[in-house]
Short mmCIF file of N, CA and C in Angstrom, two decimals:
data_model
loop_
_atom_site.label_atom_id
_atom_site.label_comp_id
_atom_site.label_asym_id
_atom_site.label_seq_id
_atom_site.Cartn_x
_atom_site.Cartn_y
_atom_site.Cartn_z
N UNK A 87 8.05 172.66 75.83
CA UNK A 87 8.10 173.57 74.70
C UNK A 87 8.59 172.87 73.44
N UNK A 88 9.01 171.76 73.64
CA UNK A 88 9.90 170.92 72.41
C UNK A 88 8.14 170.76 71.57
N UNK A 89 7.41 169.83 72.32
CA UNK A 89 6.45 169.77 71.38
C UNK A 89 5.55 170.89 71.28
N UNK A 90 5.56 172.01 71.45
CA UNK A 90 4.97 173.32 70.67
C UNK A 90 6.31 173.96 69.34
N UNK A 91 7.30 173.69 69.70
CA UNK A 91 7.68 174.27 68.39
C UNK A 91 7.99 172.94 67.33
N UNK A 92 7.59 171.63 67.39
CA UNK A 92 7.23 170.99 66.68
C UNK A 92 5.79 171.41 65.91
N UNK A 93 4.86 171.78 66.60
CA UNK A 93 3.48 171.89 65.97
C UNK A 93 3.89 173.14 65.62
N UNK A 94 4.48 174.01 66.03
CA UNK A 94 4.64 175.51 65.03
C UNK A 94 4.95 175.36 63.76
N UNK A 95 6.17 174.52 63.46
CA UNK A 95 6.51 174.50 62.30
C UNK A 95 5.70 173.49 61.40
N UNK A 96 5.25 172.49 61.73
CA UNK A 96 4.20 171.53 61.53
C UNK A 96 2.71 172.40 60.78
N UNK A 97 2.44 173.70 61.35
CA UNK A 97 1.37 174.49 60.79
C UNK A 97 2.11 175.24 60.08
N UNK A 98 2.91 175.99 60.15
CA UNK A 98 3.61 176.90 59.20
C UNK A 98 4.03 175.43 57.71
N UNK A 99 4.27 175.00 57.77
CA UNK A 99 4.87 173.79 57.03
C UNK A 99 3.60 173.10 56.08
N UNK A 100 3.06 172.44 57.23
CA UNK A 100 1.97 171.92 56.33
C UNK A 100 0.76 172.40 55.95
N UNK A 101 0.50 173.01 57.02
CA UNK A 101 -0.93 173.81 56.43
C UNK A 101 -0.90 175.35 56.21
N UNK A 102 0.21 176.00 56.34
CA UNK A 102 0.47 177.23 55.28
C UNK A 102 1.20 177.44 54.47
N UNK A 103 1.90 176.40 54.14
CA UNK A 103 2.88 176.27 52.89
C UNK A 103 3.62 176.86 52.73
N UNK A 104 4.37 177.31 53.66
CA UNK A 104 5.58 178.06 54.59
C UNK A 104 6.90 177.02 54.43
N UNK A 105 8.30 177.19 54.62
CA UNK A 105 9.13 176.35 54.86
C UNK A 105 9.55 176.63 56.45
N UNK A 106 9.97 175.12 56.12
CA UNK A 106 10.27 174.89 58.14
C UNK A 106 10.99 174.09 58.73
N UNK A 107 12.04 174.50 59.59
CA UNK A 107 12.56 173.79 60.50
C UNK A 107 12.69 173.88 61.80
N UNK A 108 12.68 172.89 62.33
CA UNK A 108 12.79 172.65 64.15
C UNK A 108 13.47 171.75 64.36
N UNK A 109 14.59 172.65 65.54
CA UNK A 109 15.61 171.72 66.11
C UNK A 109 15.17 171.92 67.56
N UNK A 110 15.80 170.87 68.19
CA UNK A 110 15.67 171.10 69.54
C UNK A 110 16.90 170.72 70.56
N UNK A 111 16.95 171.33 71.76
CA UNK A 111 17.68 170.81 72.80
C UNK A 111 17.42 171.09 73.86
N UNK A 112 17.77 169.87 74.77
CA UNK A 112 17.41 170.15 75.75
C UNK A 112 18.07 168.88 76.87
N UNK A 113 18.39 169.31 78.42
CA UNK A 113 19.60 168.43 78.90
C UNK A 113 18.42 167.35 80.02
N UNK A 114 18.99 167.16 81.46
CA UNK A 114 18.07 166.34 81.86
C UNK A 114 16.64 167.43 82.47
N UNK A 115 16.83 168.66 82.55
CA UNK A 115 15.54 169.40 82.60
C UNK A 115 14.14 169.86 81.70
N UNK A 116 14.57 168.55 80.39
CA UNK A 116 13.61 169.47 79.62
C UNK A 116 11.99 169.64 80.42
N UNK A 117 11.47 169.14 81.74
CA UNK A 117 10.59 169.71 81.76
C UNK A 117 10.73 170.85 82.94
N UNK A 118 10.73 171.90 82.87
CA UNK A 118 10.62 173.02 83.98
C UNK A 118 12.11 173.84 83.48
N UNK A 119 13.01 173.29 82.68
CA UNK A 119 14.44 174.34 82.37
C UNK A 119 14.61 174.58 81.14
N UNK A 120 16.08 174.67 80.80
CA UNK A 120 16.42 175.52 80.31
C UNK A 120 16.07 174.49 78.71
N UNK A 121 15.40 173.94 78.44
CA UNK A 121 15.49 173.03 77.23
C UNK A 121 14.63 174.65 76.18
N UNK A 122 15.53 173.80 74.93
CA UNK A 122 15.01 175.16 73.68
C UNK A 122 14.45 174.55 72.35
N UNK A 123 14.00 175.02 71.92
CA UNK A 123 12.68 174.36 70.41
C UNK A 123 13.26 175.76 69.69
N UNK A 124 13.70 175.25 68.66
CA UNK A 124 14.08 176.69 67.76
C UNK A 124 13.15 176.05 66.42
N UNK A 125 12.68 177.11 66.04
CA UNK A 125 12.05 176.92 64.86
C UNK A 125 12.37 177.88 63.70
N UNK A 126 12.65 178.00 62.57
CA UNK A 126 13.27 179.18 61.12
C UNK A 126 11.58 178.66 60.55
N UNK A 127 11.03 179.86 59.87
CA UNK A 127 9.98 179.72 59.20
C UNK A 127 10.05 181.08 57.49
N UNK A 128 10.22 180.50 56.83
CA UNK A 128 10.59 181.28 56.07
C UNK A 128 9.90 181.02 54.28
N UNK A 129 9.25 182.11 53.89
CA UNK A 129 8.75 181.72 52.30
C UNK A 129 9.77 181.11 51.39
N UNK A 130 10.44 181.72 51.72
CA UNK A 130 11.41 181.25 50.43
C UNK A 130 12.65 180.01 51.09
N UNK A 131 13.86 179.88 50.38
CA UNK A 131 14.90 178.82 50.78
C UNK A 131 15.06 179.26 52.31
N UNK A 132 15.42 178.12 53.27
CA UNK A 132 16.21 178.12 54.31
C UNK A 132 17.26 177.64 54.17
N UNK A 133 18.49 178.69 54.63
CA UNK A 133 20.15 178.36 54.30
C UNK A 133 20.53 178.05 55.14
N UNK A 134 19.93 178.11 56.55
CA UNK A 134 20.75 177.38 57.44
C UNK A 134 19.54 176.43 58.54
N UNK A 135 19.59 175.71 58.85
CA UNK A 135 18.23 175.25 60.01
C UNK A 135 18.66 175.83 61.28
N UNK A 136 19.51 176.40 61.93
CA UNK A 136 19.42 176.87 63.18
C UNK A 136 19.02 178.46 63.47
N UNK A 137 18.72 178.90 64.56
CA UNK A 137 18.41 180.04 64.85
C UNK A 137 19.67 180.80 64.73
N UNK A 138 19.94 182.12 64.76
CA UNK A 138 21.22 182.81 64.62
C UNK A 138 21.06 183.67 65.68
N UNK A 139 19.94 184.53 65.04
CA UNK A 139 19.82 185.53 66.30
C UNK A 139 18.12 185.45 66.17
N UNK A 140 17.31 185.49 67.01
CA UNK A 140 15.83 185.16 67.06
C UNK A 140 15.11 186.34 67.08
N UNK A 141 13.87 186.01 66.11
CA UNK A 141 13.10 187.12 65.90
C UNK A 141 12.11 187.02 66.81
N UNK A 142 11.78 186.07 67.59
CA UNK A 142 10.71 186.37 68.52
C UNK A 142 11.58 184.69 69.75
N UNK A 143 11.45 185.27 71.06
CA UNK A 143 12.08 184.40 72.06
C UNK A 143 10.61 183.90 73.40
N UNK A 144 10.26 183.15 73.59
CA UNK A 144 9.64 182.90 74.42
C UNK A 144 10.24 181.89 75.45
N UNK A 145 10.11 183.08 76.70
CA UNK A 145 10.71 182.16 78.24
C UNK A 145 9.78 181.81 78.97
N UNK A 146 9.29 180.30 79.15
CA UNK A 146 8.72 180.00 80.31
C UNK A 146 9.26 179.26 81.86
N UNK A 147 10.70 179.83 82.04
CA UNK A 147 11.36 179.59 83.10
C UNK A 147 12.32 180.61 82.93
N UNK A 148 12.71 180.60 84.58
CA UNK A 148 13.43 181.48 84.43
C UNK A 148 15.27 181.15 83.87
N UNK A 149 14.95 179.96 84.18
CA UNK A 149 16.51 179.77 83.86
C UNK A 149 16.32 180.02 82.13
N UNK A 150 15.88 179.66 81.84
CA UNK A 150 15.52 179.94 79.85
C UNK A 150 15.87 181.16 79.74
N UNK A 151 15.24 182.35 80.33
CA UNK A 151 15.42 183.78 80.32
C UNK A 151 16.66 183.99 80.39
N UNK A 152 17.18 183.80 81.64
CA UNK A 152 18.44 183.90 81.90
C UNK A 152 19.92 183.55 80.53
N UNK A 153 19.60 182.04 80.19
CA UNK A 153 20.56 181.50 79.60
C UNK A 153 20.37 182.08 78.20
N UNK A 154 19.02 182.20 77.73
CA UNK A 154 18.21 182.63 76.28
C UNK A 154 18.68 184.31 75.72
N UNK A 155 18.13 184.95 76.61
CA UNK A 155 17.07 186.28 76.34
C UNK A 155 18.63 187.34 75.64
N UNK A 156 19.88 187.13 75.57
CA UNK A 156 20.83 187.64 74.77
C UNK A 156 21.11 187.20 73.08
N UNK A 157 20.28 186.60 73.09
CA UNK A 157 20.59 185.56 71.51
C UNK A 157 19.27 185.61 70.36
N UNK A 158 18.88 187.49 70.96
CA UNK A 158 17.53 187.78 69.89
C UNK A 158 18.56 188.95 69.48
N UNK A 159 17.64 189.15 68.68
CA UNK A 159 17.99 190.46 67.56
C UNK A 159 16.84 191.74 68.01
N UNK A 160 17.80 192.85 67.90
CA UNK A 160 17.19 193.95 68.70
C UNK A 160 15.61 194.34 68.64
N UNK A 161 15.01 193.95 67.77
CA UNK A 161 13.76 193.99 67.21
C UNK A 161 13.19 193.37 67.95
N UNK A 162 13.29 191.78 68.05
CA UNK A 162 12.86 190.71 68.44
C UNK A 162 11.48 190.72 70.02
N UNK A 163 10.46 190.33 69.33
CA UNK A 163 10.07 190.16 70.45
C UNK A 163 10.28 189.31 71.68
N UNK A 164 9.96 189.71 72.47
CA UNK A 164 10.64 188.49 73.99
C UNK A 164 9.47 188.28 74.78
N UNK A 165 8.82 187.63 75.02
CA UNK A 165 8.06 187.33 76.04
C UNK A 165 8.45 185.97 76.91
N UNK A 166 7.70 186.45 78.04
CA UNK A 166 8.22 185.38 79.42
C UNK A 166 6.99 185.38 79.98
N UNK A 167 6.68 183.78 80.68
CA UNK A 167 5.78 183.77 81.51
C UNK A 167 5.84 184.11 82.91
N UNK A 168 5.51 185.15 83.01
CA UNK A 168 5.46 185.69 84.48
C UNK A 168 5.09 184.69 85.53
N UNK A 169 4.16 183.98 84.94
CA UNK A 169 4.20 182.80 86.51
C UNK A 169 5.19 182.57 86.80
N UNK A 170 6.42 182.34 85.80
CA UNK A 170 7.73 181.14 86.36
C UNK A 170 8.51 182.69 86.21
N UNK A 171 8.67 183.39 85.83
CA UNK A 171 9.98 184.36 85.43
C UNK A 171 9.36 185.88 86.44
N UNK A 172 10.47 185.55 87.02
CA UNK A 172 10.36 186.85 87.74
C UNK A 172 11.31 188.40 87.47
N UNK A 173 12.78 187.70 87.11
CA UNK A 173 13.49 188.66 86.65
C UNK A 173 13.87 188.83 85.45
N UNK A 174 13.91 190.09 84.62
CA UNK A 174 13.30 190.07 82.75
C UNK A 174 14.41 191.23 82.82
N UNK A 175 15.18 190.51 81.98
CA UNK A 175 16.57 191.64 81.68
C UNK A 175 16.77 192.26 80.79
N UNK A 176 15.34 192.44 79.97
CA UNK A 176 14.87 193.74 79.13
C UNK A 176 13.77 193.88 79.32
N UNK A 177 13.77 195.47 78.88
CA UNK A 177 12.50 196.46 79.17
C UNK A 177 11.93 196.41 78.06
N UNK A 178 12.09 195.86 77.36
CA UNK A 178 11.51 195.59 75.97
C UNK A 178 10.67 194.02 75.96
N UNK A 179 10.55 192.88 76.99
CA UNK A 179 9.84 192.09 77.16
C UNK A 179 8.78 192.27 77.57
N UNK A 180 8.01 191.15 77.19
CA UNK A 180 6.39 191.61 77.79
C UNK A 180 5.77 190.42 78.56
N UNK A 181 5.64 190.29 79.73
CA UNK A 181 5.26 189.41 81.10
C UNK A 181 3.69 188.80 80.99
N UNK A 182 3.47 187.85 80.20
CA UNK A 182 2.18 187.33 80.61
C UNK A 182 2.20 185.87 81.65
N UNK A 183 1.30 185.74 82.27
CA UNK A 183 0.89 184.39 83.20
C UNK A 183 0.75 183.57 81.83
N UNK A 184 1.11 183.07 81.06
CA UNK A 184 0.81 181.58 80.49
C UNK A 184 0.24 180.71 81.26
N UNK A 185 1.36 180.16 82.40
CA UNK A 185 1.07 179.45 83.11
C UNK A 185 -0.39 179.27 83.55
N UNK A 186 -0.82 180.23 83.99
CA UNK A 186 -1.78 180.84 84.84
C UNK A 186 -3.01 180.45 83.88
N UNK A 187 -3.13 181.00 82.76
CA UNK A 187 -3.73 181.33 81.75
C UNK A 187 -4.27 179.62 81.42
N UNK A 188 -2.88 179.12 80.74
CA UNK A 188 -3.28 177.48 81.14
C UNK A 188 -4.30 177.10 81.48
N UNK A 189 -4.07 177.10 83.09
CA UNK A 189 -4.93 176.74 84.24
C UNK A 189 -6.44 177.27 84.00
N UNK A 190 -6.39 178.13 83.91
CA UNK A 190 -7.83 178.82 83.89
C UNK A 190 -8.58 178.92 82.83
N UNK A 191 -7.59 178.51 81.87
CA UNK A 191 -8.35 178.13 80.29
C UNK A 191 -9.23 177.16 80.63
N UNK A 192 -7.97 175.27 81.15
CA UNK A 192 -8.06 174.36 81.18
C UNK A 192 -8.13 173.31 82.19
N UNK A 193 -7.72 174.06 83.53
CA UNK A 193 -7.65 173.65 84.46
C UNK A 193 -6.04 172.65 84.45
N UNK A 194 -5.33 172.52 83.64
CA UNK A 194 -4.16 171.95 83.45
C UNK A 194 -3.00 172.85 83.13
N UNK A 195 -1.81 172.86 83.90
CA UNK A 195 -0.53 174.10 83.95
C UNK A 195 0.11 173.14 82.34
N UNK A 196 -0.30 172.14 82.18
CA UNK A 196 0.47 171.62 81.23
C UNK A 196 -0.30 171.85 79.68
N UNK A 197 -1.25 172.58 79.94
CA UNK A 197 -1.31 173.13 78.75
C UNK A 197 -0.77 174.79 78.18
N UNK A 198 0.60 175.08 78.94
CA UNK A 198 0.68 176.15 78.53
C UNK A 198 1.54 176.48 77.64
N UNK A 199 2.28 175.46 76.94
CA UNK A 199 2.55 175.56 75.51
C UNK A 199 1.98 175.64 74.60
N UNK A 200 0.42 175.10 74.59
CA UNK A 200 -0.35 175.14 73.85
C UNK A 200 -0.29 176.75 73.59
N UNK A 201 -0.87 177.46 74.55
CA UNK A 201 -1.42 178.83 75.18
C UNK A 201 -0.38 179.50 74.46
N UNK A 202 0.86 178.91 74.42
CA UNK A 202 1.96 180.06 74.29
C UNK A 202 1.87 179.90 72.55
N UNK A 203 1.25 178.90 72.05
CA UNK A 203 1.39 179.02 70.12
C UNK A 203 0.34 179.87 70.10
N UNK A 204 -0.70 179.86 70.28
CA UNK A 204 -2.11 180.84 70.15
C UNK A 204 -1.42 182.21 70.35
N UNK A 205 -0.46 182.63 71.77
CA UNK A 205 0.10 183.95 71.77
C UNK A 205 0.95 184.24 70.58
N UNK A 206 2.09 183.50 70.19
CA UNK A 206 2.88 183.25 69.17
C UNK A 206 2.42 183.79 67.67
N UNK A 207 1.35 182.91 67.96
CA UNK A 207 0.28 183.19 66.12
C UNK A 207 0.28 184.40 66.50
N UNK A 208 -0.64 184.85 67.47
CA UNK A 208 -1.32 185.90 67.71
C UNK A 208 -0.66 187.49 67.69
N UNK A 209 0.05 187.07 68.37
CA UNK A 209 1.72 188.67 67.91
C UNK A 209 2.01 188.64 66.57
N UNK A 210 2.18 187.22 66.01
CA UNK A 210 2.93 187.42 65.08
C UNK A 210 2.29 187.72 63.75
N UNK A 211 1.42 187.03 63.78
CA UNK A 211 0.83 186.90 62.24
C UNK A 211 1.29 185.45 61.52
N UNK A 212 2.22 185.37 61.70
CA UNK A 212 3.40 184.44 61.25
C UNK A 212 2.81 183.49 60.64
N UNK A 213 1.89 182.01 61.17
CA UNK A 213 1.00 181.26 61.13
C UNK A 213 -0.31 181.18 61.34
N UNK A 214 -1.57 181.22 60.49
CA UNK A 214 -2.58 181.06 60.57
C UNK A 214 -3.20 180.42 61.85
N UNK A 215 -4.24 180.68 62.32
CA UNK A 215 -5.25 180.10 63.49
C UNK A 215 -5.39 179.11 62.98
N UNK A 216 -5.72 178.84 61.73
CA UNK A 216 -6.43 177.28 61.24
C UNK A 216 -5.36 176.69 61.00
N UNK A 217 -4.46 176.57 60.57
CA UNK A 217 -2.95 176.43 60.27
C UNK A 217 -2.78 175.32 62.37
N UNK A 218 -2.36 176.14 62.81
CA UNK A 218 -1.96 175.71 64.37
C UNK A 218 -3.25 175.44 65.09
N UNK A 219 -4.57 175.45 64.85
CA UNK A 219 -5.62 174.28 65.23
C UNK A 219 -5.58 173.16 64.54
N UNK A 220 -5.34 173.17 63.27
CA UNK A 220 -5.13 172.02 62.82
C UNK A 220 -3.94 170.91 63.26
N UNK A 221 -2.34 171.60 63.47
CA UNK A 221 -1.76 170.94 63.67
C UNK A 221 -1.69 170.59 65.02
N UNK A 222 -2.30 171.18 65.91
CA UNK A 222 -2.64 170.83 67.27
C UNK A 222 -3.04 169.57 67.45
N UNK A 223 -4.29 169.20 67.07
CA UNK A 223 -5.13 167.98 66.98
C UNK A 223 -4.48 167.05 66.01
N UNK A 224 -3.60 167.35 65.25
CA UNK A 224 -2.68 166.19 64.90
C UNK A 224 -1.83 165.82 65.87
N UNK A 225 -1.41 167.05 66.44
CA UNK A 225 -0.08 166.32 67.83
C UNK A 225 -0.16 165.65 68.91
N UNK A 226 -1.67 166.77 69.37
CA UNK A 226 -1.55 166.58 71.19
C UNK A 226 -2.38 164.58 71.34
N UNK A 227 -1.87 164.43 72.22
CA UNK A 227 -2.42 162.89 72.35
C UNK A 227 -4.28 162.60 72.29
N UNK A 228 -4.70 161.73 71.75
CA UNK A 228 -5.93 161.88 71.36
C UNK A 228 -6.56 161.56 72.50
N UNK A 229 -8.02 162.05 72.64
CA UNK A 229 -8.79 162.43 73.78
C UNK A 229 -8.84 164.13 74.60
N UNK A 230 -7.41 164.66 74.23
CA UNK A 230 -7.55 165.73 74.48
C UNK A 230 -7.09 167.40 73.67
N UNK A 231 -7.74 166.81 72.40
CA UNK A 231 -7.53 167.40 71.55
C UNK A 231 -8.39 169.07 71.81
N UNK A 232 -9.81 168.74 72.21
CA UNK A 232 -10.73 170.11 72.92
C UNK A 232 -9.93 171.03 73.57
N UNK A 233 -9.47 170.18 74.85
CA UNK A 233 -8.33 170.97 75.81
C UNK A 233 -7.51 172.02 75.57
N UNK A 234 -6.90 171.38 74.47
CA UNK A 234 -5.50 171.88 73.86
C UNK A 234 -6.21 173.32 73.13
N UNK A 235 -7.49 172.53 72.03
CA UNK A 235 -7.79 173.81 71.44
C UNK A 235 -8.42 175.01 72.18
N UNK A 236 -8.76 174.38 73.46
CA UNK A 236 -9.08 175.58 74.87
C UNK A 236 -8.19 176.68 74.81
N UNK A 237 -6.92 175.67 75.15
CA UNK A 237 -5.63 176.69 75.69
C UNK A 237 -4.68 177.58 74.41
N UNK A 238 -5.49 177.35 73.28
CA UNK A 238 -5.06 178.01 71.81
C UNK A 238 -5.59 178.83 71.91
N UNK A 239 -7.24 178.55 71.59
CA UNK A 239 -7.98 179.79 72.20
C UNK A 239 -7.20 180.91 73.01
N UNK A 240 -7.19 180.64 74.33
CA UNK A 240 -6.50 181.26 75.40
C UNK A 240 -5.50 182.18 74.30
N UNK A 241 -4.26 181.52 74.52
CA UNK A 241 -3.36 182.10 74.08
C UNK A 241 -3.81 183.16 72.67
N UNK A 242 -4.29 183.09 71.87
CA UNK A 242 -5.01 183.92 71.22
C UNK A 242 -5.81 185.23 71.77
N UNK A 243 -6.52 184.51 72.69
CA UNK A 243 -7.25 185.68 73.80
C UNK A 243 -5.94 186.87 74.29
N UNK A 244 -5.03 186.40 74.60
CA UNK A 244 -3.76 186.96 75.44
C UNK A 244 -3.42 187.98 74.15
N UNK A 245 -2.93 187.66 73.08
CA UNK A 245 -2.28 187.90 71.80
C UNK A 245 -3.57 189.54 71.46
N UNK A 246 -4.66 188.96 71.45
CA UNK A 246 -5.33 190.17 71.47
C UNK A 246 -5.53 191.36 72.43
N UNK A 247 -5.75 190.89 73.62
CA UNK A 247 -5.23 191.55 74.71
C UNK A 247 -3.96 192.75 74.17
N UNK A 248 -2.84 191.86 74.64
CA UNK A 248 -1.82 192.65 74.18
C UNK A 248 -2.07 193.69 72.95
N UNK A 249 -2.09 193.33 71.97
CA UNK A 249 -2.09 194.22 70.95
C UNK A 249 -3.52 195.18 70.58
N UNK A 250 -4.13 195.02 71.92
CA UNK A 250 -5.51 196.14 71.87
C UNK A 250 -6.65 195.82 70.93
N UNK A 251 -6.76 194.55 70.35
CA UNK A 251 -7.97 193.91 69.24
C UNK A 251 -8.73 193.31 70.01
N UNK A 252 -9.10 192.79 71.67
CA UNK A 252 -9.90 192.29 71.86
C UNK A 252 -11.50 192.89 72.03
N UNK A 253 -12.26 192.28 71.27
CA UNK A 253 -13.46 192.55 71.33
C UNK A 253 -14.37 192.74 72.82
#
């Protein structure tokens, strides 16, 4: 997830002319735990670069959920990937397979960060489609730039889903 909320703010930043920061952390699990990508995206000044309380939280483990899902703001959307998260300690989250989604986009579970910016855009509004295709294919390692924009797709697909726009 470190390098999806690099490319979040990377499209909000450079190709929507948004301001942006991304911090990250994460211990010896960043792949499968509790590691976190915070990103502030904001028109005007940013006064602080860290998250405070989060307007939108995405868990794709469960330990993330666990350690995370108290440090949004009541509004805040929360989503978790149900492949990895089984127990969701609000009724106010919303359970998609990312994981899953991934796979069946791309045939690769490791594209489901990708999947999860396409959902991201897609709830939010926040960042443009062309905005986060673009910065995609600047990030992801070259040769599999298609892939990635597979699993954007995807995650977009999901984003509509949810919010009842799919065609």
């Amino acid at each position: 997830m470190i390098l999806a909320g690099v490319i979040l703010a990377e499209a909000a930043a450079v190709y929507d002319g948004l301001n942006a920061v991304q911090t990250q952390s994460y211990g010896p699990e960043a792949r499968g735990g509790a590691s976190r990508s915070e990103v502030v995206i904001a028109r005007g000044e940013i006064d602080y670069p860290k998250v405070m309380a989060a307007d939108f939280l995405l868990c794709m483990s469960q330990e993330a959920c666990d350690k995370f899902y108290s440090q949004v703001k009541e509004d805040a959307w929360i989503v978790v990937d149900s492949s990895n998260v089984s127990r969701v300690p609000s009724l106010r989250a919303l359970g998609v397979p990312i994981s899953d989604v991934a796979e069946a986009a791309t045939g690769r579970r490791i594209t489901a960060s990708i999947v999860s910016l396409g959902l991201i855009g897609g709830l939010t509004g926040l960042v443009s489609r062309e905005a986060l295709e673009k910065a995609v294919v600047d990030r992801v390692p070259a040769g599999s730039e298609e892939m990635n924009l597979q699993a954007l797709s995807a995650g977009f697909a999901q984003a509509e889903r949810l919010l009842g726009t799919a065609e």
